Amino acid sequence: MVAAQTDRGGEHPADRHDLIRVQGARVNNLRDIDVEVPKRRLTVFTGVSGSGKSSLVHGTIAAESQRMINETYSAFLQGFMPSLARPDVDVLEGLTTAIVVDQERMGANPRSTVGTVTDANAMLRILFSRIGEPHVGPPAAFAFNVPTRTASGVMKSQKGGSEQRTVVREAVYQGGMCPRCDGTGRVSDIDLTALYDDSRSLAEGALTVPGFSMDGWYGRIFSGAGLPMDKPIARFSDEELDMLLHAPPTKIKVDGVNLTFEGLIPKIQKSMLSKDREALQPHVRRFVERAATQQTCPECGGTRLRREALSSRIRGRNIAELCAMQISDLATWLRDLDEPGVAPLVGSLRHLVDSFEEIGLGYLSLDRPSGTLSGGEAQRTKMIRHLGSSLTDVTYVFDEPTIGLHAHDVERMNRLLLRLRDKGNTVLVVEHKPEAIVVADHVVDLGPGAGSQGGTICFEGSVEGLRSSGTVTGRHLDDRARLKDTVRTATGVIEVRGAATHNLRDVDVDIPLGVLCVVTGVAGSGKTSLVHGSVAVRDDVVVVDQGPISGSRRSNPATYTGLLDPVRKAFAKANGVKPALFSSNSEGACGACNGAGVIYTELGIMETVESTCEECEGRRFDRAVLEHTLGGRDIAEVLAMSVDEAAGFFAEGPARTPAALAVLQRLVDVGLGYVRLGQPLPTLSGGERQRLKLATHLKDSSGVLVLDEPTSGLHLADVEQLLALLDRLVDDGRSVVVVEHHQAVMAHADWIVDLGPGAGHDGGRVVFEGSPAQLVADSGTLTGRHLAAYVGGEPARR
């Protein structure tokens, strides 16, 4: 028997591994940094937006942990996993298994719900298949993602080394999907006037469907299918119109190429209407909203299920009714369910729904589409499966878990994080809110600035040490906003009458115009339902929400904002060539790497090797294109500029381009002056992406701008710049409506609409309307008490 090895001090060698050591980290903007993170402690990483927090925590520590875990699986399994490259770092020691709980929106599948992503629906399906009356079939019979299928023929099976054949006639494989709506709960009708202008011919551009241009393959396909291209659609015969709209997929040959012709309506239904609208590109989404009128499926009443599945009940409730209940009410129903035969299943289901309440999501329902959850709600939903986990000594990584949380709910989130730590886990949190920073055992502050001005460690240590450190975060940690001495007077109102979206209770409220109006309340109180359901749908309203920016590594701030169009034209005019030459996605692309700047070598289950293109040296353009200059700079050098540098470049001299300067000024206004024009969109932080989206809407002439939690991902110091921008927008004649929890934004408002008093069916009412000073003086609501404490510097009363 081998005795346990200890050193002279009695310490076991295994106990020395109490740190995660990072040396020479260079991911994104990190500047060869070294840091030591204590294990089994709560460490908060902070710093201004774009300082490198996510690059260190997610891009380095968590990424390497997940890569090493993946390598323990067999080659067969690794073939089904994404191949992860090793982060650019010299040394990573002391890693443990990392569980990443990020704020990425959940899947865009229209059949994905809160119940399906948390396995609650799977448990309910098993429950109904065992004790539901009448019995209708196995768990799949209650699944709205599984259609009922009927099969006939010969079924083969291998038994004992011999093949057995069974003749099957009308064998039914029971599924729960409603056949009318395919399990989506809604059916679509298409407005034909939104598809084409019948006064024009196809050749004249009659089709108004995005992407259906007659200049490309669609024109050749329609012509090859035999449709008249030069006759106005209004003069089409019934057969020709039916062919244009409803033709099934048909194989045709055009110029020797095999192609498929299909009518407009089935094509649109498959490519646009069957997808989640939030996942569509903005111009396609606008077309779908204009062309498709959706209504509740008359067959299933919006429940998504077949009548057989709805007929089975437990204690008077069918599965759709349970999924439609507020989760806190479902928890009560389950506590009263006494069925010894399924006790383990009921126990697991009770624990799951209790976790929803514990994490502050008891106001949701299991049938809520997952794509409608906010970033904060999505992250907390992902946390649920970890709350009761017996795992210890793992690393939990959270990305701003307090996003979308009212000040009243932040303390609850803090307790959950501390509970995970106290079980012996390492908890790493990227966070900006002071209320979340102050509970940390250890703080790592990155900066001092953003982008190329960041990427260094400014401070490591305790919260008290951060306060006295003199860093940007330390100086702002105890900031308290002042209430305005005077507030603006409304120039008009948007009248909302009888709002009943989701949990709203027939709400009547006037949203003032010409001022900064903040709509607030606890999570789930009905803020988003009120603003998006009754304000954002009106004309002359532009919404900047928390939805993700779609784009590949080829997309960058210059392409997303439209800046590259005037830049390309300026280069083309100065050199007497075509603008397309100055696009790395078009004629100007390097032939070796197709404009990517790098060469990717796939190595199967091993990480993909990414090497700089030797032909263009990573500049993405053909060498001949780089011979053309504007103001002494080629197009690659311009894309390597920061926004601030480019604003000076295009402001005067031979490169003066007013159209480009206008776009750049909007980027400067939202605090993105440090971002490089050609920086790939996926490398931007969450706060940077939201401000980039905001910058694209500053040019809109609409009178009302709706912002959904614009402080998400913003450092304390950045909030001041945001407030200055909001003031400029209002002073320029815009009306700004902000859905927000940040108390500094509330204190800066001209008018506040507070919803509550609670969440779910305990909310949905307007509990206060007035100025911030009136809200503080009232202190009759949760928001009022916390705002009074914030401006007074005292903790809120419970």
PDB file of C-alpha atoms in Angstrom, residues 300-559:
ATOM      1  CA  CYS A 300     -55.495  22.886 -33.048  1.00  0.00           C
ATOM      2  CA  GLY A 301     -56.386  26.319 -31.631  1.00  0.00           C
ATOM      3  CA  GLY A 302     -52.696  27.259 -31.451  1.00  0.00           C
ATOM      4  CA  THR A 303     -51.759  24.291 -29.241  1.00  0.00           C
ATOM      5  CA  ARG A 304     -49.710  22.685 -32.095  1.00  0.00           C
ATOM      6  CA  LEU A 305     -51.099  19.227 -31.220  1.00  0.00           C
ATOM      7  CA  ARG A 306     -53.471  16.698 -32.795  1.00  0.00           C
ATOM      8  CA  ARG A 307     -56.941  16.262 -31.336  1.00  0.00           C
ATOM      9  CA  GLU A 308     -56.024  12.798 -30.019  1.00  0.00           C
ATOM     10  CA  ALA A 309     -53.182  14.251 -27.924  1.00  0.00           C
ATOM     11  CA  LEU A 310     -55.469  16.982 -26.583  1.00  0.00           C
ATOM     12  CA  SER A 311     -58.091  14.442 -25.544  1.00  0.00           C
ATOM     13  CA  SER A 312     -55.808  12.783 -22.960  1.00  0.00           C
ATOM     14  CA  ARG A 313     -56.009  14.405 -19.512  1.00  0.00           C
ATOM     15  CA  ILE A 314     -54.535  14.180 -16.026  1.00  0.00           C
ATOM     16  CA  ARG A 315     -56.701  15.598 -13.266  1.00  0.00           C
ATOM     17  CA  GLY A 316     -58.769  17.447 -15.853  1.00  0.00           C
ATOM     18  CA  ARG A 317     -55.843  19.054 -17.706  1.00  0.00           C
ATOM     19  CA  ASN A 318     -54.363  18.150 -21.097  1.00  0.00           C
ATOM     20  CA  ILE A 319     -50.705  18.665 -21.940  1.00  0.00           C
ATOM     21  CA  ALA A 320     -51.315  21.896 -23.892  1.00  0.00           C
ATOM     22  CA  GLU A 321     -53.139  23.454 -20.933  1.00  0.00           C
ATOM     23  CA  LEU A 322     -50.259  22.600 -18.603  1.00  0.00           C
ATOM     24  CA  CYS A 323     -47.708  24.087 -21.016  1.00  0.00           C
ATOM     25  CA  ALA A 324     -49.771  27.278 -21.304  1.00  0.00           C
ATOM     26  CA  MET A 325     -49.880  27.765 -17.517  1.00  0.00           C
ATOM     27  CA  GLN A 326     -47.516  30.218 -15.857  1.00  0.00           C
ATOM     28  CA  ILE A 327     -44.685  28.033 -14.536  1.00  0.00           C
ATOM     29  CA  SER A 328     -45.281  29.146 -10.942  1.00  0.00           C
ATOM     30  CA  ASP A 329     -48.885  27.878 -11.286  1.00  0.00           C
ATOM     31  CA  LEU A 330     -47.643  24.648 -12.891  1.00  0.00           C
ATOM     32  CA  ALA A 331     -45.403  24.122  -9.856  1.00  0.00           C
ATOM     33  CA  THR A 332     -48.452  24.335  -7.587  1.00  0.00           C
ATOM     34  CA  TRP A 333     -50.359  21.844  -9.791  1.00  0.00           C
ATOM     35  CA  LEU A 334     -47.458  19.369  -9.657  1.00  0.00           C
ATOM     36  CA  ARG A 335     -47.161  19.602  -5.866  1.00  0.00           C
ATOM     37  CA  ASP A 336     -50.753  18.402  -5.608  1.00  0.00           C
ATOM     38  CA  LEU A 337     -50.170  15.472  -8.019  1.00  0.00           C
ATOM     39  CA  ASP A 338     -49.914  12.229  -6.029  1.00  0.00           C
ATOM     40  CA  GLU A 339     -49.189   9.330  -8.382  1.00  0.00           C
ATOM     41  CA  PRO A 340     -46.911   6.682  -6.763  1.00  0.00           C
ATOM     42  CA  GLY A 341     -46.444   4.839 -10.064  1.00  0.00           C
ATOM     43  CA  VAL A 342     -44.614   7.823 -11.638  1.00  0.00           C
ATOM     44  CA  ALA A 343     -43.197   9.389  -8.460  1.00  0.00           C
ATOM     45  CA  PRO A 344     -39.555   9.663  -9.709  1.00  0.00           C
ATOM     46  CA  LEU A 345     -40.686  11.430 -12.890  1.00  0.00           C
ATOM     47  CA  VAL A 346     -42.978  13.826 -11.012  1.00  0.00           C
ATOM     48  CA  GLY A 347     -40.159  14.551  -8.558  1.00  0.00           C
ATOM     49  CA  SER A 348     -37.762  15.497 -11.369  1.00  0.00           C
ATOM     50  CA  LEU A 349     -40.406  17.663 -13.007  1.00  0.00           C
ATOM     51  CA  ARG A 350     -41.131  19.433  -9.709  1.00  0.00           C
ATOM     52  CA  HIS A 351     -37.432  20.172  -9.242  1.00  0.00           C
ATOM     53  CA  LEU A 352     -37.193  21.565 -12.775  1.00  0.00           C
ATOM     54  CA  VAL A 353     -40.132  23.963 -12.449  1.00  0.00           C
ATOM     55  CA  ASP A 354     -39.014  24.995  -8.959  1.00  0.00           C
ATOM     56  CA  SER A 355     -35.676  25.970 -10.518  1.00  0.00           C
ATOM     57  CA  PHE A 356     -37.534  28.332 -12.863  1.00  0.00           C
ATOM     58  CA  GLU A 357     -39.031  30.102  -9.866  1.00  0.00           C
ATOM     59  CA  GLU A 358     -35.739  30.149  -8.007  1.00  0.00           C
ATOM     60  CA  ILE A 359     -33.970  31.856 -10.889  1.00  0.00           C
ATOM     61  CA  GLY A 360     -36.737  34.414 -11.381  1.00  0.00           C
ATOM     62  CA  LEU A 361     -38.411  32.942 -14.469  1.00  0.00           C
ATOM     63  CA  GLY A 362     -41.587  31.644 -12.830  1.00  0.00           C
ATOM     64  CA  TYR A 363     -43.585  34.097 -14.935  1.00  0.00           C
ATOM     65  CA  LEU A 364     -42.805  32.247 -18.193  1.00  0.00           C
ATOM     66  CA  SER A 365     -44.857  29.407 -19.655  1.00  0.00           C
ATOM     67  CA  LEU A 366     -43.481  26.237 -21.205  1.00  0.00           C
ATOM     68  CA  ASP A 367     -45.145  27.011 -24.560  1.00  0.00           C
ATOM     69  CA  ARG A 368     -43.331  30.364 -24.870  1.00  0.00           C
ATOM     70  CA  PRO A 369     -41.293  30.311 -28.139  1.00  0.00           C
ATOM     71  CA  SER A 370     -37.611  30.300 -27.174  1.00  0.00           C
ATOM     72  CA  GLY A 371     -36.783  32.821 -29.901  1.00  0.00           C
ATOM     73  CA  THR A 372     -38.853  35.457 -28.070  1.00  0.00           C
ATOM     74  CA  LEU A 373     -36.746  35.287 -24.895  1.00  0.00           C
ATOM     75  CA  SER A 374     -34.468  38.233 -24.209  1.00  0.00           C
ATOM     76  CA  GLY A 375     -30.718  37.680 -23.893  1.00  0.00           C
ATOM     77  CA  GLY A 376     -30.958  37.702 -20.098  1.00  0.00           C
ATOM     78  CA  GLU A 377     -33.929  35.323 -20.040  1.00  0.00           C
ATOM     79  CA  ALA A 378     -32.144  32.946 -22.429  1.00  0.00           C
ATOM     80  CA  GLN A 379     -29.036  32.893 -20.224  1.00  0.00           C
ATOM     81  CA  ARG A 380     -31.040  32.229 -17.060  1.00  0.00           C
ATOM     82  CA  THR A 381     -32.972  29.473 -18.840  1.00  0.00           C
ATOM     83  CA  LYS A 382     -29.652  27.802 -19.680  1.00  0.00           C
ATOM     84  CA  MET A 383     -28.638  28.095 -15.997  1.00  0.00           C
ATOM     85  CA  ILE A 384     -31.589  25.985 -14.859  1.00  0.00           C
ATOM     86  CA  ARG A 385     -30.058  22.611 -15.686  1.00  0.00           C
ATOM     87  CA  HIS A 386     -26.999  23.466 -13.554  1.00  0.00           C
ATOM     88  CA  LEU A 387     -28.728  24.613 -10.363  1.00  0.00           C
ATOM     89  CA  GLY A 388     -29.298  21.155  -8.934  1.00  0.00           C
ATOM     90  CA  SER A 389     -26.197  19.570 -10.456  1.00  0.00           C
ATOM     91  CA  SER A 390     -24.048  17.373  -8.216  1.00  0.00           C
ATOM     92  CA  LEU A 391     -20.920  18.272 -10.185  1.00  0.00           C
ATOM     93  CA  THR A 392     -18.160  20.036  -8.272  1.00  0.00           C
ATOM     94  CA  ASP A 393     -14.747  21.404  -9.174  1.00  0.00           C
ATOM     95  CA  VAL A 394     -15.944  22.576 -12.569  1.00  0.00           C
ATOM     96  CA  THR A 395     -15.595  26.064 -14.036  1.00  0.00           C
ATOM     97  CA  TYR A 396     -18.833  27.943 -14.706  1.00  0.00           C
ATOM     98  CA  VAL A 397     -18.482  30.818 -17.171  1.00  0.00           C
ATOM     99  CA  PHE A 398     -21.201  33.497 -17.269  1.00  0.00           C
ATOM    100  CA  ASP A 399     -21.494  36.413 -19.677  1.00  0.00           C
ATOM    101  CA  GLU A 400     -23.253  39.299 -17.921  1.00  0.00           C
ATOM    102  CA  PRO A 401     -25.870  37.176 -16.102  1.00  0.00           C
ATOM    103  CA  THR A 402     -27.597  40.317 -14.752  1.00  0.00           C
ATOM    104  CA  ILE A 403     -28.636  41.513 -18.231  1.00  0.00           C
ATOM    105  CA  GLY A 404     -32.378  42.097 -18.293  1.00  0.00           C
ATOM    106  CA  LEU A 405     -32.641  41.984 -14.497  1.00  0.00           C
ATOM    107  CA  HIS A 406     -34.296  44.640 -12.389  1.00  0.00           C
ATOM    108  CA  ALA A 407     -32.226  45.820  -9.411  1.00  0.00           C
ATOM    109  CA  HIS A 408     -34.651  43.853  -7.232  1.00  0.00           C
ATOM    110  CA  ASP A 409     -33.647  40.603  -8.983  1.00  0.00           C
ATOM    111  CA  VAL A 410     -29.858  41.137  -9.077  1.00  0.00           C
ATOM    112  CA  GLU A 411     -29.431  40.061  -5.446  1.00  0.00           C
ATOM    113  CA  ARG A 412     -31.163  36.765  -6.231  1.00  0.00           C
ATOM    114  CA  MET A 413     -28.769  36.167  -9.122  1.00  0.00           C
ATOM    115  CA  ASN A 414     -25.822  36.935  -6.837  1.00  0.00           C
ATOM    116  CA  ARG A 415     -27.009  34.300  -4.358  1.00  0.00           C
ATOM    117  CA  LEU A 416     -27.184  31.698  -7.141  1.00  0.00           C
ATOM    118  CA  LEU A 417     -23.633  32.468  -8.281  1.00  0.00           C
ATOM    119  CA  LEU A 418     -22.347  32.256  -4.703  1.00  0.00           C
ATOM    120  CA  ARG A 419     -24.172  28.959  -4.232  1.00  0.00           C
ATOM    121  CA  LEU A 420     -22.390  27.488  -7.248  1.00  0.00           C
ATOM    122  CA  ARG A 421     -19.088  28.710  -5.790  1.00  0.00           C
ATOM    123  CA  ASP A 422     -19.808  27.294  -2.343  1.00  0.00           C
ATOM    124  CA  LYS A 423     -20.272  23.817  -3.833  1.00  0.00           C
ATOM    125  CA  GLY A 424     -16.570  23.905  -4.725  1.00  0.00           C
ATOM    126  CA  ASN A 425     -16.783  25.302  -8.258  1.00  0.00           C
ATOM    127  CA  THR A 426     -14.818  28.046  -9.984  1.00  0.00           C
ATOM    128  CA  VAL A 427     -17.180  30.786 -11.153  1.00  0.00           C
ATOM    129  CA  LEU A 428     -15.970  33.256 -13.801  1.00  0.00           C
ATOM    130  CA  VAL A 429     -18.278  36.171 -14.569  1.00  0.00           C
ATOM    131  CA  VAL A 430     -17.963  38.927 -17.192  1.00  0.00           C
ATOM    132  CA  GLU A 431     -19.924  41.798 -15.661  1.00  0.00           C
ATOM    133  CA  HIS A 432     -20.377  45.579 -15.544  1.00  0.00           C
ATOM    134  CA  LYS A 433     -22.974  46.189 -12.830  1.00  0.00           C
ATOM    135  CA  PRO A 434     -21.531  47.362  -9.479  1.00  0.00           C
ATOM    136  CA  GLU A 435     -24.137  45.293  -7.598  1.00  0.00           C
ATOM    137  CA  ALA A 436     -22.676  42.130  -9.174  1.00  0.00           C
ATOM    138  CA  ILE A 437     -19.015  43.185  -8.939  1.00  0.00           C
ATOM    139  CA  VAL A 438     -19.110  43.812  -5.180  1.00  0.00           C
ATOM    140  CA  VAL A 439     -19.839  40.148  -4.309  1.00  0.00           C
ATOM    141  CA  ALA A 440     -16.671  38.918  -6.061  1.00  0.00           C
ATOM    142  CA  ASP A 441     -13.850  37.206  -4.198  1.00  0.00           C
ATOM    143  CA  HIS A 442     -11.419  38.331  -6.881  1.00  0.00           C
ATOM    144  CA  VAL A 443     -11.601  41.028  -9.580  1.00  0.00           C
ATOM    145  CA  VAL A 444      -9.662  41.261 -12.860  1.00  0.00           C
ATOM    146  CA  ASP A 445      -9.996  44.667 -14.531  1.00  0.00           C
ATOM    147  CA  LEU A 446      -8.975  44.948 -18.200  1.00  0.00           C
ATOM    148  CA  GLY A 447      -8.303  48.067 -20.199  1.00  0.00           C
ATOM    149  CA  PRO A 448      -7.364  50.826 -19.965  1.00  0.00           C
ATOM    150  CA  GLY A 449      -9.384  51.535 -23.119  1.00  0.00           C
ATOM    151  CA  ALA A 450     -11.146  49.524 -25.803  1.00  0.00           C
ATOM    152  CA  GLY A 451      -9.925  47.827 -28.959  1.00  0.00           C
ATOM    153  CA  SER A 452      -6.273  48.588 -29.627  1.00  0.00           C
ATOM    154  CA  GLN A 453      -6.191  50.748 -26.487  1.00  0.00           C
ATOM    155  CA  GLY A 454      -7.208  47.782 -24.319  1.00  0.00           C
ATOM    156  CA  GLY A 455      -6.102  44.203 -23.858  1.00  0.00           C
ATOM    157  CA  THR A 456      -3.959  44.681 -20.729  1.00  0.00           C
ATOM    158  CA  ILE A 457      -4.518  43.850 -17.054  1.00  0.00           C
ATOM    159  CA  CYS A 458      -5.092  47.096 -15.159  1.00  0.00           C
ATOM    160  CA  PHE A 459      -5.877  45.551 -11.783  1.00  0.00           C
ATOM    161  CA  GLU A 460      -6.080  42.187  -9.998  1.00  0.00           C
ATOM    162  CA  GLY A 461      -7.277  41.810  -6.440  1.00  0.00           C
ATOM    163  CA  SER A 462     -10.167  42.431  -4.077  1.00  0.00           C
ATOM    164  CA  VAL A 463     -13.154  44.735  -4.558  1.00  0.00           C
ATOM    165  CA  GLU A 464     -11.773  47.135  -1.965  1.00  0.00           C
ATOM    166  CA  GLY A 465      -8.465  47.212  -3.822  1.00  0.00           C
ATOM    167  CA  LEU A 466     -10.348  47.981  -7.071  1.00  0.00           C
ATOM    168  CA  ARG A 467     -12.043  50.967  -5.428  1.00  0.00           C
ATOM    169  CA  SER A 468      -8.692  52.540  -4.601  1.00  0.00           C
ATOM    170  CA  SER A 469      -6.876  51.414  -7.755  1.00  0.00           C
ATOM    171  CA  GLY A 470      -7.515  54.512  -9.851  1.00  0.00           C
ATOM    172  CA  THR A 471      -8.620  52.474 -12.892  1.00  0.00           C
ATOM    173  CA  VAL A 472     -11.621  53.538 -14.958  1.00  0.00           C
ATOM    174  CA  THR A 473     -13.721  50.839 -13.280  1.00  0.00           C
ATOM    175  CA  GLY A 474     -12.449  51.720  -9.819  1.00  0.00           C
ATOM    176  CA  ARG A 475     -13.264  55.402 -10.284  1.00  0.00           C
ATOM    177  CA  HIS A 476     -16.816  54.673 -11.452  1.00  0.00           C
ATOM    178  CA  LEU A 477     -17.642  51.785  -9.098  1.00  0.00           C
ATOM    179  CA  ASP A 478     -19.418  53.969  -6.547  1.00  0.00           C
ATOM    180  CA  ASP A 479     -20.950  56.395  -9.036  1.00  0.00           C
ATOM    181  CA  ARG A 480     -24.449  57.600  -8.234  1.00  0.00           C
ATOM    182  CA  ALA A 481     -26.608  59.473 -10.717  1.00  0.00           C
ATOM    183  CA  ARG A 482     -28.319  62.768  -9.893  1.00  0.00           C
ATOM    184  CA  LEU A 483     -31.935  63.407 -10.652  1.00  0.00           C
ATOM    185  CA  LYS A 484     -32.522  66.080 -13.287  1.00  0.00           C
ATOM    186  CA  ASP A 485     -33.243  69.578 -11.993  1.00  0.00           C
ATOM    187  CA  THR A 486     -35.663  70.120 -14.869  1.00  0.00           C
ATOM    188  CA  VAL A 487     -37.311  67.754 -17.319  1.00  0.00           C
ATOM    189  CA  ARG A 488     -38.474  68.338 -20.875  1.00  0.00           C
ATOM    190  CA  THR A 489     -42.126  68.915 -21.682  1.00  0.00           C
ATOM    191  CA  ALA A 490     -43.851  66.455 -24.004  1.00  0.00           C
ATOM    192  CA  THR A 491     -44.855  67.702 -27.442  1.00  0.00           C
ATOM    193  CA  GLY A 492     -47.534  65.038 -27.835  1.00  0.00           C
ATOM    194  CA  VAL A 493     -48.355  61.454 -26.893  1.00  0.00           C
ATOM    195  CA  ILE A 494     -48.732  57.985 -28.370  1.00  0.00           C
ATOM    196  CA  GLU A 495     -52.012  56.743 -27.007  1.00  0.00           C
ATOM    197  CA  VAL A 496     -52.065  53.078 -26.028  1.00  0.00           C
ATOM    198  CA  ARG A 497     -55.522  51.789 -25.214  1.00  0.00           C
ATOM    199  CA  GLY A 498     -56.571  48.312 -24.111  1.00  0.00           C
ATOM    200  CA  ALA A 499     -53.137  46.697 -24.554  1.00  0.00           C
ATOM    201  CA  ALA A 500     -53.512  42.986 -23.776  1.00  0.00           C
ATOM    202  CA  THR A 501     -50.401  41.388 -25.344  1.00  0.00           C
ATOM    203  CA  HIS A 502     -49.172  38.458 -23.226  1.00  0.00           C
ATOM    204  CA  ASN A 503     -49.700  39.391 -19.553  1.00  0.00           C
ATOM    205  CA  LEU A 504     -50.828  43.007 -20.061  1.00  0.00           C
ATOM    206  CA  ARG A 505     -54.159  43.660 -18.378  1.00  0.00           C
ATOM    207  CA  ASP A 506     -56.088  45.937 -20.707  1.00  0.00           C
ATOM    208  CA  VAL A 507     -53.484  48.681 -20.216  1.00  0.00           C
ATOM    209  CA  ASP A 508     -54.213  52.325 -21.053  1.00  0.00           C
ATOM    210  CA  VAL A 509     -51.168  54.603 -21.068  1.00  0.00           C
ATOM    211  CA  ASP A 510     -49.875  57.667 -22.895  1.00  0.00           C
ATOM    212  CA  ILE A 511     -46.247  57.492 -24.111  1.00  0.00           C
ATOM    213  CA  PRO A 512     -44.981  61.102 -24.309  1.00  0.00           C
ATOM    214  CA  LEU A 513     -43.273  62.379 -27.466  1.00  0.00           C
ATOM    215  CA  GLY A 514     -40.371  64.799 -27.747  1.00  0.00           C
ATOM    216  CA  VAL A 515     -38.786  63.557 -24.510  1.00  0.00           C
ATOM    217  CA  LEU A 516     -36.655  60.705 -23.147  1.00  0.00           C
ATOM    218  CA  CYS A 517     -39.194  58.183 -21.829  1.00  0.00           C
ATOM    219  CA  VAL A 518     -38.015  55.116 -19.880  1.00  0.00           C
ATOM    220  CA  VAL A 519     -40.255  52.066 -19.508  1.00  0.00           C
ATOM    221  CA  THR A 520     -39.200  49.931 -16.564  1.00  0.00           C
ATOM    222  CA  GLY A 521     -40.350  47.242 -14.129  1.00  0.00           C
ATOM    223  CA  VAL A 522     -39.209  43.855 -12.847  1.00  0.00           C
ATOM    224  CA  ALA A 523     -38.341  41.145 -15.392  1.00  0.00           C
ATOM    225  CA  GLY A 524     -41.585  39.729 -16.776  1.00  0.00           C
ATOM    226  CA  SER A 525     -43.744  42.696 -15.768  1.00  0.00           C
ATOM    227  CA  GLY A 526     -44.817  43.412 -19.367  1.00  0.00           C
ATOM    228  CA  LYS A 527     -42.390  46.146 -20.517  1.00  0.00           C
ATOM    229  CA  THR A 528     -41.437  44.478 -23.790  1.00  0.00           C
ATOM    230  CA  SER A 529     -45.042  43.404 -24.421  1.00  0.00           C
ATOM    231  CA  LEU A 530     -46.187  47.013 -24.060  1.00  0.00           C
ATOM    232  CA  VAL A 531     -43.464  48.645 -26.145  1.00  0.00           C
ATOM    233  CA  HIS A 532     -43.090  46.045 -28.894  1.00  0.00           C
ATOM    234  CA  GLY A 533     -46.757  45.099 -29.004  1.00  0.00           C
ATOM    235  CA  SER A 534     -48.304  48.577 -28.953  1.00  0.00           C
ATOM    236  CA  VAL A 535     -45.628  51.182 -29.773  1.00  0.00           C
ATOM    237  CA  ALA A 536     -43.089  49.573 -32.111  1.00  0.00           C
ATOM    238  CA  VAL A 537     -45.774  48.402 -34.558  1.00  0.00           C
ATOM    239  CA  ARG A 538     -46.785  51.971 -35.421  1.00  0.00           C
ATOM    240  CA  ASP A 539     -45.605  53.939 -38.426  1.00  0.00           C
ATOM    241  CA  ASP A 540     -42.686  56.330 -37.948  1.00  0.00           C
ATOM    242  CA  VAL A 541     -41.165  54.096 -35.240  1.00  0.00           C
ATOM    243  CA  VAL A 542     -37.720  52.485 -35.511  1.00  0.00           C
ATOM    244  CA  VAL A 543     -36.754  49.701 -33.078  1.00  0.00           C
ATOM    245  CA  VAL A 544     -33.201  48.822 -32.031  1.00  0.00           C
ATOM    246  CA  ASP A 545     -33.582  45.558 -30.135  1.00  0.00           C
ATOM    247  CA  GLN A 546     -31.236  42.958 -28.657  1.00  0.00           C
ATOM    248  CA  GLY A 547     -31.434  40.685 -31.670  1.00  0.00           C
ATOM    249  CA  PRO A 548     -28.115  39.368 -32.960  1.00  0.00           C
ATOM    250  CA  ILE A 549     -26.313  40.852 -35.956  1.00  0.00           C
ATOM    251  CA  SER A 550     -26.239  38.388 -38.820  1.00  0.00           C
ATOM    252  CA  GLY A 551     -22.988  38.200 -40.715  1.00  0.00           C
ATOM    253  CA  SER A 552     -20.010  35.969 -41.442  1.00  0.00           C
ATOM    254  CA  ARG A 553     -16.298  36.607 -40.925  1.00  0.00           C
ATOM    255  CA  ARG A 554     -16.408  38.447 -44.238  1.00  0.00           C
ATOM    256  CA  SER A 555     -18.790  41.003 -42.694  1.00  0.00           C
ATOM    257  CA  ASN A 556     -17.338  43.990 -40.867  1.00  0.00           C
ATOM    258  CA  PRO A 557     -18.441  47.434 -39.631  1.00  0.00           C
ATOM    259  CA  ALA A 558     -17.734  48.943 -43.053  1.00  0.00           C
ATOM    260  CA  THR A 559     -20.036  46.502 -44.872  1.00  0.00           C
TER     261      THR A 559
END
